[in-house]
Amino acid sequence: MRMKTVSPLSRCLPGTVGTLLSIGLILLPVCGVQAKTAVNDHRHPTSKVSSSEKQCRLDIYHLVKKEGRSFRPNLQIAFITDNLYRQRYVAMKTGISHPTGFENISYYRSGQPIEVFTANWRNNGTKHTVSRLVILGGTSDKQAFDVLSGLMKTDQGHFELRDNANRYRLNANRNDITAFFTCLNDYYHE
């Protein structure tokens, strides 16, 4: 009589962690411990970095809770450099329902305003409202980039922005911030 060989761990349900328990000469599968996934499907990252010789970019997201337990970004801030043409600016994106026109946005630290920026919001098609930031009373994208990225680096990616009606607490991943500034040091030179 020929016996079919079956791996003891193959008896475990998919998605569970199995181990072998040794009892004398017999190996028994121990199943039933649910494996934890490293990434939850219902979460969105709070930041993302992309870097190359051509561009350094750090995106930071403000998240709001949707129905259930899932989150969606309602504000995105992007620190962007074009390393070939030596351009740098801070872009912002939010929902299409955001009012267009000029709006002052304050950077807060520990409940106190530190700096004020101006955004000129414009509809970008039918999905988003977008803007670039400048310092209040200024016209330089580069100056706003330098000031805001310096503040963000000092505060290790944990800061608050306030506009006329909203408060956005932002929490960038420390590794993303480090990677972004490494990219600037490596590829963006004036």
mmCIF file of C-alpha atoms in Angstrom:
data_model
loop_
_atom_site.group_PDB
_atom_site.id
_atom_site.type_symbol
_atom_site.label_atom_id
_atom_site.label_comp_id
_atom_site.label_asym_id
_atom_site.label_seq_id
_atom_site.Cartn_x
_atom_site.Cartn_y
_atom_site.Cartn_z
ATOM 1 C CA MET A 1 0.000 0.000 0.000
ATOM 2 C CA ARG A 2 1.371 3.373 -1.059
ATOM 3 C CA MET A 3 0.862 6.367 1.255
ATOM 4 C CA LYS A 4 0.397 9.890 0.004
ATOM 5 C CA THR A 5 2.919 12.330 1.495
ATOM 6 C CA VAL A 6 1.301 15.540 2.696
ATOM 7 C CA SER A 7 3.213 18.411 4.203
ATOM 8 C CA PRO A 8 2.032 18.887 7.776
ATOM 9 C CA LEU A 9 1.784 22.640 7.210
ATOM 10 C CA SER A 10 -0.426 22.222 4.130
ATOM 11 C CA ARG A 11 -3.293 21.384 6.455
ATOM 12 C CA CYS A 12 -3.266 24.944 7.818
ATOM 13 C CA LEU A 13 -5.809 27.346 6.446
ATOM 14 C CA PRO A 14 -4.540 29.964 3.963
ATOM 15 C CA GLY A 15 -3.487 33.126 5.770
ATOM 16 C CA THR A 16 -2.538 31.391 8.981
ATOM 17 C CA VAL A 17 0.878 30.769 10.380
ATOM 18 C CA GLY A 18 1.805 27.157 10.990
ATOM 19 C CA THR A 19 4.579 25.626 13.011
ATOM 20 C CA LEU A 20 5.688 22.101 13.644
ATOM 21 C CA LEU A 21 5.438 20.751 17.151
ATOM 22 C CA SER A 22 7.808 17.881 17.841
ATOM 23 C CA ILE A 23 6.455 15.123 20.078
ATOM 24 C CA GLY A 24 9.049 12.384 20.155
ATOM 25 C CA LEU A 25 9.412 11.239 16.544
ATOM 26 C CA ILE A 26 6.081 12.643 15.365
ATOM 27 C CA LEU A 27 5.769 16.128 13.925
ATOM 28 C CA LEU A 28 2.344 17.704 14.362
ATOM 29 C CA PRO A 29 1.206 20.871 12.627
ATOM 30 C CA VAL A 30 0.018 23.659 14.880
ATOM 31 C CA CYS A 31 -2.264 25.998 12.965
ATOM 32 C CA GLY A 32 -4.643 28.776 13.619
ATOM 33 C CA VAL A 33 -2.514 31.796 14.434
ATOM 34 C CA GLN A 34 -3.660 34.495 12.032
ATOM 35 C CA ALA A 35 -0.772 36.146 10.200
ATOM 36 C CA LYS A 36 -0.608 39.889 10.558
ATOM 37 C CA THR A 37 -0.154 41.859 7.372
ATOM 38 C CA ALA A 38 2.452 44.588 7.368
ATOM 39 C CA VAL A 39 0.283 46.936 5.326
ATOM 40 C CA ASN A 40 -3.368 47.453 6.139
ATOM 41 C CA ASP A 41 -5.542 47.770 3.062
ATOM 42 C CA HIS A 42 -7.679 50.457 4.700
ATOM 43 C CA ARG A 43 -4.796 52.872 5.273
ATOM 44 C CA HIS A 44 -3.213 55.460 3.040
ATOM 45 C CA PRO A 45 0.392 56.572 3.580
ATOM 46 C CA THR A 46 0.949 59.924 5.295
ATOM 47 C CA SER A 47 3.954 60.652 3.074
ATOM 48 C CA LYS A 48 5.791 59.366 0.036
ATOM 49 C CA VAL A 49 9.167 60.243 -1.446
ATOM 50 C CA SER A 50 10.549 59.788 -4.942
ATOM 51 C CA SER A 51 14.084 60.712 -5.868
ATOM 52 C CA SER A 52 16.276 60.593 -8.926
ATOM 53 C CA GLU A 53 18.920 62.665 -10.661
ATOM 54 C CA LYS A 54 16.114 64.608 -12.371
ATOM 55 C CA GLN A 55 13.704 65.235 -9.493
ATOM 56 C CA CYS A 56 13.409 65.138 -5.711
ATOM 57 C CA ARG A 57 9.833 64.984 -4.453
ATOM 58 C CA LEU A 58 8.226 64.614 -1.043
ATOM 59 C CA ASP A 59 4.441 64.298 -0.839
ATOM 60 C CA ILE A 60 2.741 64.736 2.534
ATOM 61 C CA TYR A 61 -0.934 63.847 2.942
ATOM 62 C CA HIS A 62 -3.551 65.038 5.400
ATOM 63 C CA LEU A 63 -5.971 62.151 5.875
ATOM 64 C CA VAL A 64 -9.667 62.142 6.770
ATOM 65 C CA LYS A 65 -11.695 59.119 7.764
ATOM 66 C CA LYS A 66 -14.229 57.813 5.262
ATOM 67 C CA GLU A 67 -17.120 55.507 6.093
ATOM 68 C CA GLY A 68 -15.896 52.370 7.741
ATOM 69 C CA ARG A 69 -12.248 52.421 8.773
ATOM 70 C CA SER A 70 -10.635 53.627 5.569
ATOM 71 C CA PHE A 71 -8.877 56.942 5.088
ATOM 72 C CA ARG A 72 -8.504 59.244 2.113
ATOM 73 C CA PRO A 73 -6.291 62.289 1.605
ATOM 74 C CA ASN A 74 -8.099 65.627 1.551
ATOM 75 C CA LEU A 75 -4.951 67.752 1.226
ATOM 76 C CA GLN A 76 -1.651 66.909 -0.432
ATOM 77 C CA ILE A 77 1.491 69.030 -0.145
ATOM 78 C CA ALA A 78 4.331 68.300 -2.559
ATOM 79 C CA PHE A 79 7.878 69.610 -2.181
ATOM 80 C CA ILE A 80 9.248 69.358 -5.742
ATOM 81 C CA THR A 81 12.610 70.096 -7.333
ATOM 82 C CA ASP A 82 13.533 69.971 -11.010
ATOM 83 C CA ASN A 83 17.222 69.223 -10.650
ATOM 84 C CA LEU A 84 18.111 69.862 -14.303
ATOM 85 C CA TYR A 85 16.609 73.376 -14.452
ATOM 86 C CA ARG A 86 17.220 74.243 -10.781
ATOM 87 C CA GLN A 87 13.566 74.871 -9.995
ATOM 88 C CA ARG A 88 11.952 74.215 -6.635
ATOM 89 C CA TYR A 89 8.445 74.869 -5.375
ATOM 90 C CA VAL A 90 5.706 73.689 -3.031
ATOM 91 C CA ALA A 91 2.493 72.547 -4.706
ATOM 92 C CA MET A 92 -0.792 71.805 -2.951
ATOM 93 C CA LYS A 93 -3.793 69.780 -4.078
ATOM 94 C CA THR A 94 -7.243 69.382 -2.553
ATOM 95 C CA GLY A 95 -10.803 68.544 -3.616
ATOM 96 C CA ILE A 96 -12.614 70.250 -6.473
ATOM 97 C CA SER A 97 -15.092 71.859 -4.075
ATOM 98 C CA HIS A 98 -12.387 74.044 -2.489
ATOM 99 C CA PRO A 99 -12.975 77.748 -3.264
ATOM 100 C CA THR A 100 -10.687 79.216 -5.928
ATOM 101 C CA GLY A 101 -8.670 82.405 -5.522
ATOM 102 C CA PHE A 102 -6.138 83.678 -3.014
ATOM 103 C CA GLU A 103 -5.983 82.283 0.503
ATOM 104 C CA ASN A 104 -3.509 82.733 3.344
ATOM 105 C CA ILE A 105 -2.216 79.537 4.945
ATOM 106 C CA SER A 106 -0.422 79.708 8.285
ATOM 107 C CA TYR A 107 2.234 77.314 9.543
ATOM 108 C CA TYR A 108 1.683 76.523 13.226
ATOM 109 C CA ARG A 109 4.044 75.066 15.793
ATOM 110 C CA SER A 110 2.812 74.282 19.314
ATOM 111 C CA GLY A 111 -0.352 76.276 18.722
ATOM 112 C CA GLN A 112 1.495 79.423 17.586
ATOM 113 C CA PRO A 113 1.693 80.801 14.021
ATOM 114 C CA ILE A 114 5.277 80.764 12.734
ATOM 115 C CA GLU A 115 4.968 81.778 9.062
ATOM 116 C CA VAL A 116 2.217 82.734 6.611
ATOM 117 C CA PHE A 117 2.068 81.575 2.988
ATOM 118 C CA THR A 118 -0.300 82.525 0.182
ATOM 119 C CA ALA A 119 -1.964 80.050 -2.173
ATOM 120 C CA ASN A 120 -3.739 81.009 -5.396
ATOM 121 C CA TRP A 121 -6.194 78.103 -5.761
ATOM 122 C CA ARG A 122 -7.298 77.112 -9.277
ATOM 123 C CA ASN A 123 -9.462 74.267 -10.536
ATOM 124 C CA ASN A 124 -7.461 71.628 -12.371
ATOM 125 C CA GLY A 125 -10.101 70.041 -14.603
ATOM 126 C CA THR A 126 -12.947 68.389 -12.727
ATOM 127 C CA LYS A 127 -11.108 66.480 -9.977
ATOM 128 C CA HIS A 128 -8.826 68.800 -8.016
ATOM 129 C CA THR A 129 -8.057 72.339 -6.937
ATOM 130 C CA VAL A 130 -4.332 73.117 -7.030
ATOM 131 C CA SER A 131 -1.938 75.889 -6.034
ATOM 132 C CA ARG A 132 1.691 76.766 -5.518
ATOM 133 C CA LEU A 133 2.765 78.466 -2.305
ATOM 134 C CA VAL A 134 4.592 81.761 -1.906
ATOM 135 C CA ILE A 135 5.521 83.629 1.271
ATOM 136 C CA LEU A 136 2.868 86.191 2.232
ATOM 137 C CA GLY A 137 3.734 89.364 0.318
ATOM 138 C CA GLY A 138 6.269 87.574 -1.888
ATOM 139 C CA THR A 139 6.326 86.098 -5.375
ATOM 140 C CA SER A 140 9.122 83.512 -5.175
ATOM 141 C CA ASP A 141 8.289 79.814 -5.330
ATOM 142 C CA LYS A 142 11.878 79.068 -4.321
ATOM 143 C CA GLN A 143 11.690 81.190 -1.182
ATOM 144 C CA ALA A 144 8.480 79.456 -0.063
ATOM 145 C CA PHE A 145 10.110 76.060 -0.723
ATOM 146 C CA ASP A 146 13.185 76.999 1.336
ATOM 147 C CA VAL A 147 11.206 78.366 4.271
ATOM 148 C CA LEU A 148 8.560 75.624 4.402
ATOM 149 C CA SER A 149 11.000 72.750 3.897
ATOM 150 C CA GLY A 150 13.273 74.204 6.598
ATOM 151 C CA LEU A 151 10.364 74.460 9.047
ATOM 152 C CA MET A 152 9.177 70.964 8.156
ATOM 153 C CA LYS A 153 12.691 69.540 8.651
ATOM 154 C CA THR A 154 13.058 71.284 12.021
ATOM 155 C CA ASP A 155 9.717 69.878 13.156
ATOM 156 C CA GLN A 156 10.606 66.416 11.790
ATOM 157 C CA GLY A 157 7.540 66.322 9.533
ATOM 158 C CA HIS A 158 5.004 66.951 12.309
ATOM 159 C CA PHE A 159 3.338 70.306 11.746
ATOM 160 C CA GLU A 160 0.013 72.054 11.339
ATOM 161 C CA LEU A 161 -1.329 74.278 8.566
ATOM 162 C CA ARG A 162 -4.416 76.448 8.945
ATOM 163 C CA ASP A 163 -6.399 78.263 6.300
ATOM 164 C CA ASN A 164 -9.584 80.310 6.660
ATOM 165 C CA ALA A 165 -11.766 77.355 7.614
ATOM 166 C CA ASN A 166 -9.587 74.263 8.078
ATOM 167 C CA ARG A 167 -6.871 72.873 10.267
ATOM 168 C CA TYR A 168 -4.502 70.274 8.801
ATOM 169 C CA ARG A 169 -2.221 68.274 11.084
ATOM 170 C CA LEU A 170 0.455 66.603 8.975
ATOM 171 C CA ASN A 171 2.749 63.738 9.961
ATOM 172 C CA ALA A 172 5.383 62.747 7.427
ATOM 173 C CA ASN A 173 7.355 59.551 7.813
ATOM 174 C CA ARG A 174 10.834 60.297 9.211
ATOM 175 C CA ASN A 175 12.483 57.979 6.649
ATOM 176 C CA ASP A 176 10.769 59.864 3.800
ATOM 177 C CA ILE A 177 12.070 63.178 5.127
ATOM 178 C CA THR A 178 15.599 61.797 5.410
ATOM 179 C CA ALA A 179 15.431 60.359 1.879
ATOM 180 C CA PHE A 180 14.128 63.654 0.493
ATOM 181 C CA PHE A 181 16.900 65.759 2.026
ATOM 182 C CA THR A 182 19.476 63.168 0.965
ATOM 183 C CA CYS A 183 18.184 63.540 -2.590
ATOM 184 C CA LEU A 184 18.515 67.341 -2.322
ATOM 185 C CA ASN A 185 22.097 67.032 -1.080
ATOM 186 C CA ASP A 186 23.001 64.526 -3.793
ATOM 187 C CA TYR A 187 21.297 65.999 -6.869
ATOM 188 C CA TYR A 188 20.085 69.564 -6.328
ATOM 189 C CA HIS A 189 22.939 72.051 -6.396
ATOM 190 C CA GLU A 190 22.894 75.772 -7.095
#
